[in-house]
PDB file of C-alpha atoms and ligand atoms in Angstrom:
ATOM      1  CA  MET E   1     -19.942  -5.802 -10.945  1.00 80.00           C
ATOM      2  CA  VAL E   2     -16.696  -6.427 -12.785  1.00 93.00           C
ATOM      3  CA  LYS E   3     -13.923  -6.300 -10.250  1.00 97.00           C
ATOM      4  CA  LYS E   4     -10.730  -4.408 -11.129  1.00 98.00           C
ATOM      5  CA  LYS E   5      -7.782  -6.725 -11.484  1.00 98.00           C
ATOM      6  CA  THR E   6      -5.371  -5.385  -8.911  1.00 98.00           C
ATOM      7  CA  CYS E   7      -1.710  -5.906  -8.137  1.00 98.00           C
ATOM      8  CA  VAL E   8      -0.428  -5.308  -4.593  1.00 98.00           C
ATOM      9  CA  PHE E   9       3.237  -4.371  -4.205  1.00 98.00           C
ATOM     10  CA  ILE E  10       4.877  -5.364  -0.920  1.00 98.00           C
ATOM     11  CA  SER E  11       8.299  -5.529   0.713  1.00 98.00           C
ATOM     12  CA  GLY E  12       7.655  -6.859   4.179  1.00 97.00           C
ATOM     13  CA  TYR E  13       5.171  -8.224   6.623  1.00 97.00           C
ATOM     14  CA  GLY E  14       2.110  -7.893   4.418  1.00 98.00           C
ATOM     15  CA  SER E  15      -0.612  -7.319   7.000  1.00 98.00           C
ATOM     16  CA  ASN E  16      -2.282  -4.780   4.696  1.00 98.00           C
ATOM     17  CA  LEU E  17      -2.069  -7.289   1.851  1.00 98.00           C
ATOM     18  CA  LYS E  18      -3.735  -9.909   4.053  1.00 98.00           C
ATOM     19  CA  ASN E  19      -6.460  -7.433   4.963  1.00 98.00           C
ATOM     20  CA  LEU E  20      -7.093  -6.465   1.322  1.00 98.00           C
ATOM     21  CA  ILE E  21      -7.244 -10.113   0.291  1.00 98.00           C
ATOM     22  CA  SER E  22      -9.869 -10.738   2.909  1.00 98.00           C
ATOM     23  CA  TYR E  23     -11.960  -7.733   1.773  1.00 98.00           C
ATOM     24  CA  SER E  24     -11.619  -8.709  -1.868  1.00 98.00           C
ATOM     25  CA  ARG E  25     -13.219 -12.079  -1.210  1.00 95.00           C
ATOM     26  CA  ASP E  26     -16.494 -10.196  -0.751  1.00 96.00           C
ATOM     27  CA  ASN E  27     -18.396  -9.988  -4.052  1.00 94.00           C
ATOM     28  CA  SER E  28     -19.311  -6.373  -3.520  1.00 95.00           C
ATOM     29  CA  PHE E  29     -15.720  -5.172  -2.954  1.00 97.00           C
ATOM     30  CA  PRO E  30     -14.570  -3.409  -6.153  1.00 97.00           C
ATOM     31  CA  ILE E  31     -11.180  -5.072  -6.608  1.00 98.00           C
ATOM     32  CA  ASN E  32      -9.772  -8.541  -6.905  1.00 98.00           C
ATOM     33  CA  ILE E  33      -6.158  -9.198  -5.937  1.00 98.00           C
ATOM     34  CA  SER E  34      -4.845 -10.834  -9.093  1.00 98.00           C
ATOM     35  CA  LEU E  35      -1.097 -10.464  -8.558  1.00 98.00           C
ATOM     36  CA  VAL E  36       1.375  -9.721  -5.773  1.00 98.00           C
ATOM     37  CA  ILE E  37       4.789  -8.234  -6.521  1.00 98.00           C
ATOM     38  CA  SER E  38       7.546  -8.182  -3.922  1.00 98.00           C
ATOM     39  CA  ASN E  39      11.000  -6.672  -4.201  1.00 97.00           C
ATOM     40  CA  LYS E  40      12.105  -8.902  -1.316  1.00 97.00           C
ATOM     41  CA  LYS E  41      12.428 -12.618  -1.934  1.00 96.00           C
ATOM     42  CA  GLU E  42      11.756 -13.498   1.692  1.00 96.00           C
ATOM     43  CA  ALA E  43       8.938 -10.981   2.328  1.00 98.00           C
ATOM     44  CA  HIS E  44       6.653 -12.500   4.950  1.00 98.00           C
ATOM     45  CA  GLY E  45       3.623 -11.177   3.030  1.00 98.00           C
ATOM     46  CA  LEU E  46       4.215 -13.721   0.260  1.00 98.00           C
ATOM     47  CA  ILE E  47       2.775 -16.414   2.513  1.00 98.00           C
ATOM     48  CA  TYR E  48      -0.628 -14.775   2.071  1.00 98.00           C
ATOM     49  CA  ALA E  49      -0.302 -14.896  -1.711  1.00 98.00           C
ATOM     50  CA  LYS E  50       0.601 -18.583  -1.455  1.00 98.00           C
ATOM     51  CA  LYS E  51      -2.173 -19.342   1.022  1.00 97.00           C
ATOM     52  CA  TYR E  52      -4.867 -17.759  -1.168  1.00 97.00           C
ATOM     53  CA  LYS E  53      -3.339 -19.038  -4.425  1.00 97.00           C
ATOM     54  CA  ILE E  54      -2.707 -15.583  -5.810  1.00 98.00           C
ATOM     55  CA  PRO E  55       0.068 -15.411  -8.422  1.00 98.00           C
ATOM     56  CA  TYR E  56       3.138 -13.671  -7.043  1.00 98.00           C
ATOM     57  CA  ILE E  57       6.520 -12.669  -8.336  1.00 97.00           C
ATOM     58  CA  PHE E  58       9.751 -11.495  -6.850  1.00 97.00           C
ATOM     59  CA  ILE E  59      11.327  -8.573  -8.656  1.00 96.00           C
ATOM     60  CA  ASP E  60      15.031  -8.130  -8.083  1.00 95.00           C
ATOM     61  CA  THR E  61      15.476  -4.391  -8.437  1.00 92.00           C
ATOM     62  CA  LYS E  62      19.246  -4.841  -8.675  1.00 91.00           C
ATOM     63  CA  PHE E  63      18.742  -5.924 -12.272  1.00 90.00           C
ATOM     64  CA  LYS E  64      18.676  -3.192 -14.851  1.00 86.00           C
ATOM     65  CA  ASN E  65      15.667  -4.553 -16.703  1.00 89.00           C
ATOM     66  CA  TYR E  66      13.549  -5.170 -13.608  1.00 93.00           C
ATOM     67  CA  GLU E  67      10.958  -2.718 -14.804  1.00 93.00           C
ATOM     68  CA  ASN E  68      10.360  -4.709 -17.973  1.00 94.00           C
ATOM     69  CA  LYS E  69       9.543  -7.681 -15.777  1.00 95.00           C
ATOM     70  CA  ILE E  70       7.019  -5.555 -13.855  1.00 96.00           C
ATOM     71  CA  PHE E  71       5.354  -4.321 -17.056  1.00 96.00           C
ATOM     72  CA  PHE E  72       5.352  -7.797 -18.568  1.00 97.00           C
ATOM     73  CA  ASN E  73       3.539  -9.234 -15.564  1.00 97.00           C
ATOM     74  CA  LEU E  74       1.097  -6.351 -15.159  1.00 98.00           C
ATOM     75  CA  LYS E  75       0.119  -6.946 -18.758  1.00 98.00           C
ATOM     76  CA  LYS E  76       0.045 -10.720 -18.424  1.00 98.00           C
ATOM     77  CA  TYR E  77      -2.398 -10.507 -15.521  1.00 98.00           C
ATOM     78  CA  LYS E  78      -4.388  -7.631 -17.109  1.00 98.00           C
ATOM     79  CA  ILE E  79      -3.786  -5.393 -14.104  1.00 98.00           C
ATOM     80  CA  SER E  80      -5.705  -2.099 -14.120  1.00 98.00           C
ATOM     81  CA  PHE E  81      -5.142  -0.947 -10.526  1.00 98.00           C
ATOM     82  CA  ILE E  82      -2.152  -1.003  -8.167  1.00 98.00           C
ATOM     83  CA  CYS E  83      -1.981  -0.804  -4.363  1.00 98.00           C
ATOM     84  CA  LEU E  84       1.334  -0.148  -2.651  1.00 98.00           C
ATOM     85  CA  ALA E  85       1.203  -1.783   0.768  1.00 98.00           C
ATOM     86  CA  GLY E  86       4.506  -1.319   2.540  1.00 97.00           C
ATOM     87  CA  TYR E  87       6.469  -1.305  -0.727  1.00 97.00           C
ATOM     88  CA  MET E  88       9.820   0.238   0.174  1.00 93.00           C
ATOM     89  CA  LYS E  89      10.959   1.208  -3.285  1.00 91.00           C
ATOM     90  CA  ILE E  90      10.252   4.352  -5.310  1.00 88.00           C
ATOM     91  CA  ILE E  91       7.890   3.717  -8.213  1.00 91.00           C
ATOM     92  CA  SER E  92       9.395   4.716 -11.560  1.00 91.00           C
ATOM     93  CA  LYS E  93       8.120   7.645 -13.615  1.00 93.00           C
ATOM     94  CA  ASN E  94       7.365   5.245 -16.391  1.00 94.00           C
ATOM     95  CA  LEU E  95       5.045   3.119 -14.293  1.00 95.00           C
ATOM     96  CA  ILE E  96       3.306   6.205 -12.921  1.00 96.00           C
ATOM     97  CA  LYS E  97       2.815   7.516 -16.451  1.00 95.00           C
ATOM     98  CA  ASN E  98       1.278   4.243 -17.575  1.00 95.00           C
ATOM     99  CA  TYR E  99      -1.004   3.997 -14.544  1.00 96.00           C
ATOM    100  CA  GLN E 100      -2.097   7.619 -14.048  1.00 94.00           C
ATOM    101  CA  ARG E 101      -4.304   7.847 -10.941  1.00 95.00           C
ATOM    102  CA  LYS E 102      -4.410   4.083 -10.817  1.00 98.00           C
ATOM    103  CA  ILE E 103      -1.698   3.614  -8.177  1.00 98.00           C
ATOM    104  CA  ILE E 104      -2.462   4.238  -4.513  1.00 98.00           C
ATOM    105  CA  ASN E 105      -0.319   4.015  -1.392  1.00 98.00           C
ATOM    106  CA  ILE E 106      -0.938   3.813   2.336  1.00 98.00           C
ATOM    107  CA  HIS E 107       1.322   5.939   4.520  1.00 98.00           C
ATOM    108  CA  PRO E 108       1.545   5.888   8.336  1.00 98.00           C
ATOM    109  CA  SER E 109       1.125   9.604   9.025  1.00 98.00           C
ATOM    110  CA  LEU E 110      -1.276  12.443   8.447  1.00 98.00           C
ATOM    111  CA  LEU E 111       0.222  13.704   5.203  1.00 98.00           C
ATOM    112  CA  PRO E 112       1.552  16.190   4.249  1.00 98.00           C
ATOM    113  CA  LYS E 113       3.182  15.813   7.658  1.00 98.00           C
ATOM    114  CA  PHE E 114       5.967  13.243   8.010  1.00 98.00           C
ATOM    115  CA  LYS E 115       6.592  12.068   4.491  1.00 97.00           C
ATOM    116  CA  GLY E 116       9.183   9.321   4.141  1.00 96.00           C
ATOM    117  CA  LEU E 117      10.519   6.955   6.791  1.00 96.00           C
ATOM    118  CA  ASP E 118      10.629   6.894  10.617  1.00 97.00           C
ATOM    119  CA  THR E 119       7.291   8.656  10.935  1.00 97.00           C
ATOM    120  CA  PHE E 120       6.588   7.610  14.541  1.00 98.00           C
ATOM    121  CA  SER E 121       9.881   8.733  16.074  1.00 98.00           C
ATOM    122  CA  ARG E 122       9.620  12.057  14.280  1.00 98.00           C
ATOM    123  CA  MET E 123       6.038  12.538  15.506  1.00 98.00           C
ATOM    124  CA  LEU E 124       7.082  11.898  19.093  1.00 98.00           C
ATOM    125  CA  ASN E 125      10.094  14.216  18.839  1.00 97.00           C
ATOM    126  CA  ASN E 126       7.815  16.871  17.453  1.00 97.00           C
ATOM    127  CA  ARG E 127       5.299  16.400  20.291  1.00 97.00           C
ATOM    128  CA  GLU E 128       2.453  15.939  17.818  1.00 98.00           C
ATOM    129  CA  LYS E 129      -1.071  15.778  19.209  1.00 98.00           C
ATOM    130  CA  LYS E 130      -2.461  13.516  16.503  1.00 98.00           C
ATOM    131  CA  ALA E 131      -1.241  10.560  14.479  1.00 98.00           C
ATOM    132  CA  GLY E 132      -2.951   8.539  11.770  1.00 98.00           C
ATOM    133  CA  CYS E 133      -2.710   7.189   8.262  1.00 98.00           C
ATOM    134  CA  THR E 134      -3.268   8.479   4.746  1.00 98.00           C
ATOM    135  CA  VAL E 135      -4.312   6.729   1.546  1.00 98.00           C
ATOM    136  CA  HIS E 136      -3.186   8.761  -1.452  1.00 98.00           C
ATOM    137  CA  TYR E 137      -2.589   8.565  -5.180  1.00 98.00           C
ATOM    138  CA  VAL E 138       1.022   8.044  -6.161  1.00 97.00           C
ATOM    139  CA  ASN E 139       2.693  10.712  -8.226  1.00 95.00           C
ATOM    140  CA  GLU E 140       6.325  11.457  -9.006  1.00 93.00           C
ATOM    141  CA  LYS E 141       7.056  13.087  -5.648  1.00 92.00           C
ATOM    142  CA  LEU E 142       7.431  10.972  -2.526  1.00 92.00           C
ATOM    143  CA  ASP E 143       4.193  10.703  -0.493  1.00 93.00           C
ATOM    144  CA  SER E 144       2.783  13.775  -2.248  1.00 94.00           C
ATOM    145  CA  GLY E 145      -0.058  12.645  -4.501  1.00 96.00           C
ATOM    146  CA  SER E 146      -3.590  13.782  -3.821  1.00 97.00           C
ATOM    147  CA  ILE E 147      -5.198  12.444  -0.673  1.00 98.00           C
ATOM    148  CA  ILE E 148      -8.110  10.016  -0.923  1.00 98.00           C
ATOM    149  CA  LEU E 149      -8.756   9.419   2.750  1.00 98.00           C
ATOM    150  CA  GLN E 150      -7.212   9.945   6.192  1.00 98.00           C
ATOM    151  CA  LYS E 151      -7.940   8.528   9.633  1.00 98.00           C
ATOM    152  CA  ASN E 152      -6.511   9.908  12.837  1.00 98.00           C
ATOM    153  CA  PHE E 153      -6.313   9.379  16.582  1.00 98.00           C
ATOM    154  CA  GLU E 154      -5.080  11.399  19.544  1.00 98.00           C
ATOM    155  CA  ILE E 155      -1.585  10.571  20.741  1.00 98.00           C
ATOM    156  CA  GLU E 156      -1.651   9.673  24.436  1.00 98.00           C
ATOM    157  CA  LYS E 157       1.004  10.448  27.011  1.00 95.00           C
ATOM    158  CA  ASN E 158       2.389   6.934  27.221  1.00 96.00           C
ATOM    159  CA  ASP E 159       2.376   6.195  23.501  1.00 97.00           C
ATOM    160  CA  ASN E 160       5.753   5.067  22.202  1.00 98.00           C
ATOM    161  CA  GLU E 161       6.782   4.126  18.658  1.00 98.00           C
ATOM    162  CA  LYS E 162       5.552   0.556  19.044  1.00 98.00           C
ATOM    163  CA  ILE E 163       2.147   1.616  20.334  1.00 98.00           C
ATOM    164  CA  LEU E 164       1.801   4.299  17.653  1.00 98.00           C
ATOM    165  CA  LYS E 165       2.566   1.714  14.984  1.00 98.00           C
ATOM    166  CA  TYR E 166      -0.017  -0.669  16.436  1.00 98.00           C
ATOM    167  CA  LYS E 167      -2.721   2.002  16.630  1.00 98.00           C
ATOM    168  CA  THR E 168      -1.901   3.319  13.167  1.00 98.00           C
ATOM    169  CA  GLN E 169      -2.028  -0.106  11.554  1.00 98.00           C
ATOM    170  CA  LYS E 170      -5.380  -0.826  13.138  1.00 98.00           C
ATOM    171  CA  LEU E 171      -6.681   2.289  11.384  1.00 98.00           C
ATOM    172  CA  GLU E 172      -4.945   1.311   8.143  1.00 98.00           C
ATOM    173  CA  TYR E 173      -6.947  -1.911   7.976  1.00 98.00           C
ATOM    174  CA  ARG E 174     -10.101   0.227   7.728  1.00 98.00           C
ATOM    175  CA  ALA E 175      -8.688   3.126   5.736  1.00 98.00           C
ATOM    176  CA  PHE E 176      -7.251   1.167   2.781  1.00 98.00           C
ATOM    177  CA  PRO E 177     -10.453  -0.726   1.914  1.00 98.00           C
ATOM    178  CA  GLU E 178     -12.598   2.362   2.532  1.00 98.00           C
ATOM    179  CA  ALA E 179     -10.428   4.401   0.160  1.00 98.00           C
ATOM    180  CA  ILE E 180     -10.777   1.730  -2.531  1.00 98.00           C
ATOM    181  CA  VAL E 181     -14.562   1.700  -2.192  1.00 98.00           C
ATOM    182  CA  LYS E 182     -14.552   5.502  -2.350  1.00 97.00           C
ATOM    183  CA  ILE E 183     -12.485   5.566  -5.561  1.00 97.00           C
ATOM    184  CA  PHE E 184     -14.705   3.155  -7.426  1.00 95.00           C
ATOM    185  CA  ARG E 185     -17.937   4.596  -6.148  1.00 87.00           C
ATOM    186  CA  LYS E 186     -16.973   7.902  -7.796  1.00 58.00           C
ATOM    187  CA  ASN E 187     -16.249   6.348 -11.204  1.00 55.00           C
TER     188      ASN E 187
HETATM  189  C1  GRF X 201       2.205   0.054   6.810  1.00 79.69           C
HETATM  190  O1  GRF X 201       2.124   0.487   8.129  1.00 79.69           O
HETATM  191  C2  GRF X 201       2.150   1.211   5.848  1.00 79.69           C
HETATM  192  O2  GRF X 201       1.662   2.376   6.396  1.00 79.69           O
HETATM  193  C3  GRF X 201       3.586   1.453   5.451  1.00 79.69           C
HETATM  194  O3  GRF X 201       4.216   0.210   5.569  1.00 79.69           O
HETATM  195  C4  GRF X 201       3.543  -0.604   6.506  1.00 79.69           C
HETATM  196  C5  GRF X 201       3.397  -1.951   5.901  1.00 79.69           C
HETATM  197  O4  GRF X 201       2.937  -2.915   6.798  1.00 79.69           O
HETATM  198  N1  GRF X 201       3.635   2.044   4.140  1.00 79.69           N
HETATM  199  P1  GRF X 201       2.473  -4.325   6.263  1.00 79.69           P
HETATM  200  O5  GRF X 201       3.616  -4.903   5.440  1.00 79.69           O
HETATM  201  O6  GRF X 201       1.239  -4.143   5.451  1.00 79.69           O
HETATM  202  O7  GRF X 201       2.215  -5.168   7.503  1.00 79.69           O
END
């Protein structure tokens, strides 16, 4: 099996990146993490790129031509698939156009509910019964592309934002790899 050369975009802690790296070390997993892009110079997740000797770059989105740098590197590393894992920046129309149905994102809610930020506090305020995560394709509208896979759990009486985040991320570590397997099994 020829593994898809994949770039993971991050901004922060990088626990999903770490999880995907560990899955991708299995020969039967359909992707290989060939590049990591961060829009934060100090993103904790970059330590995983360093540890596993994966090329990584910092993109300073303050610069006007930052997108050229993204395209240059995606081309340089022959990237054919992109995973957004806690990337806190909107992806440009241009990138989406060039990677139609080849960019996926993981979001900490049961979309279409709770798009955007602060999902856990909004869920609690809304007295939701269920929480979970969604892996979806990225299109031009925020957190609105078609859904690949969701996983959910029942919210318990004592759950607060911290606990919801913990439970959600535990599900994310299964959902993201499962979604990737599902995508490439179809093709
Ligand atoms: C994840 O919980 C994901 O749902 C959201 O950002 C978080 C990133 O966490 N999009 P990490 O950086 O992978 O630890």
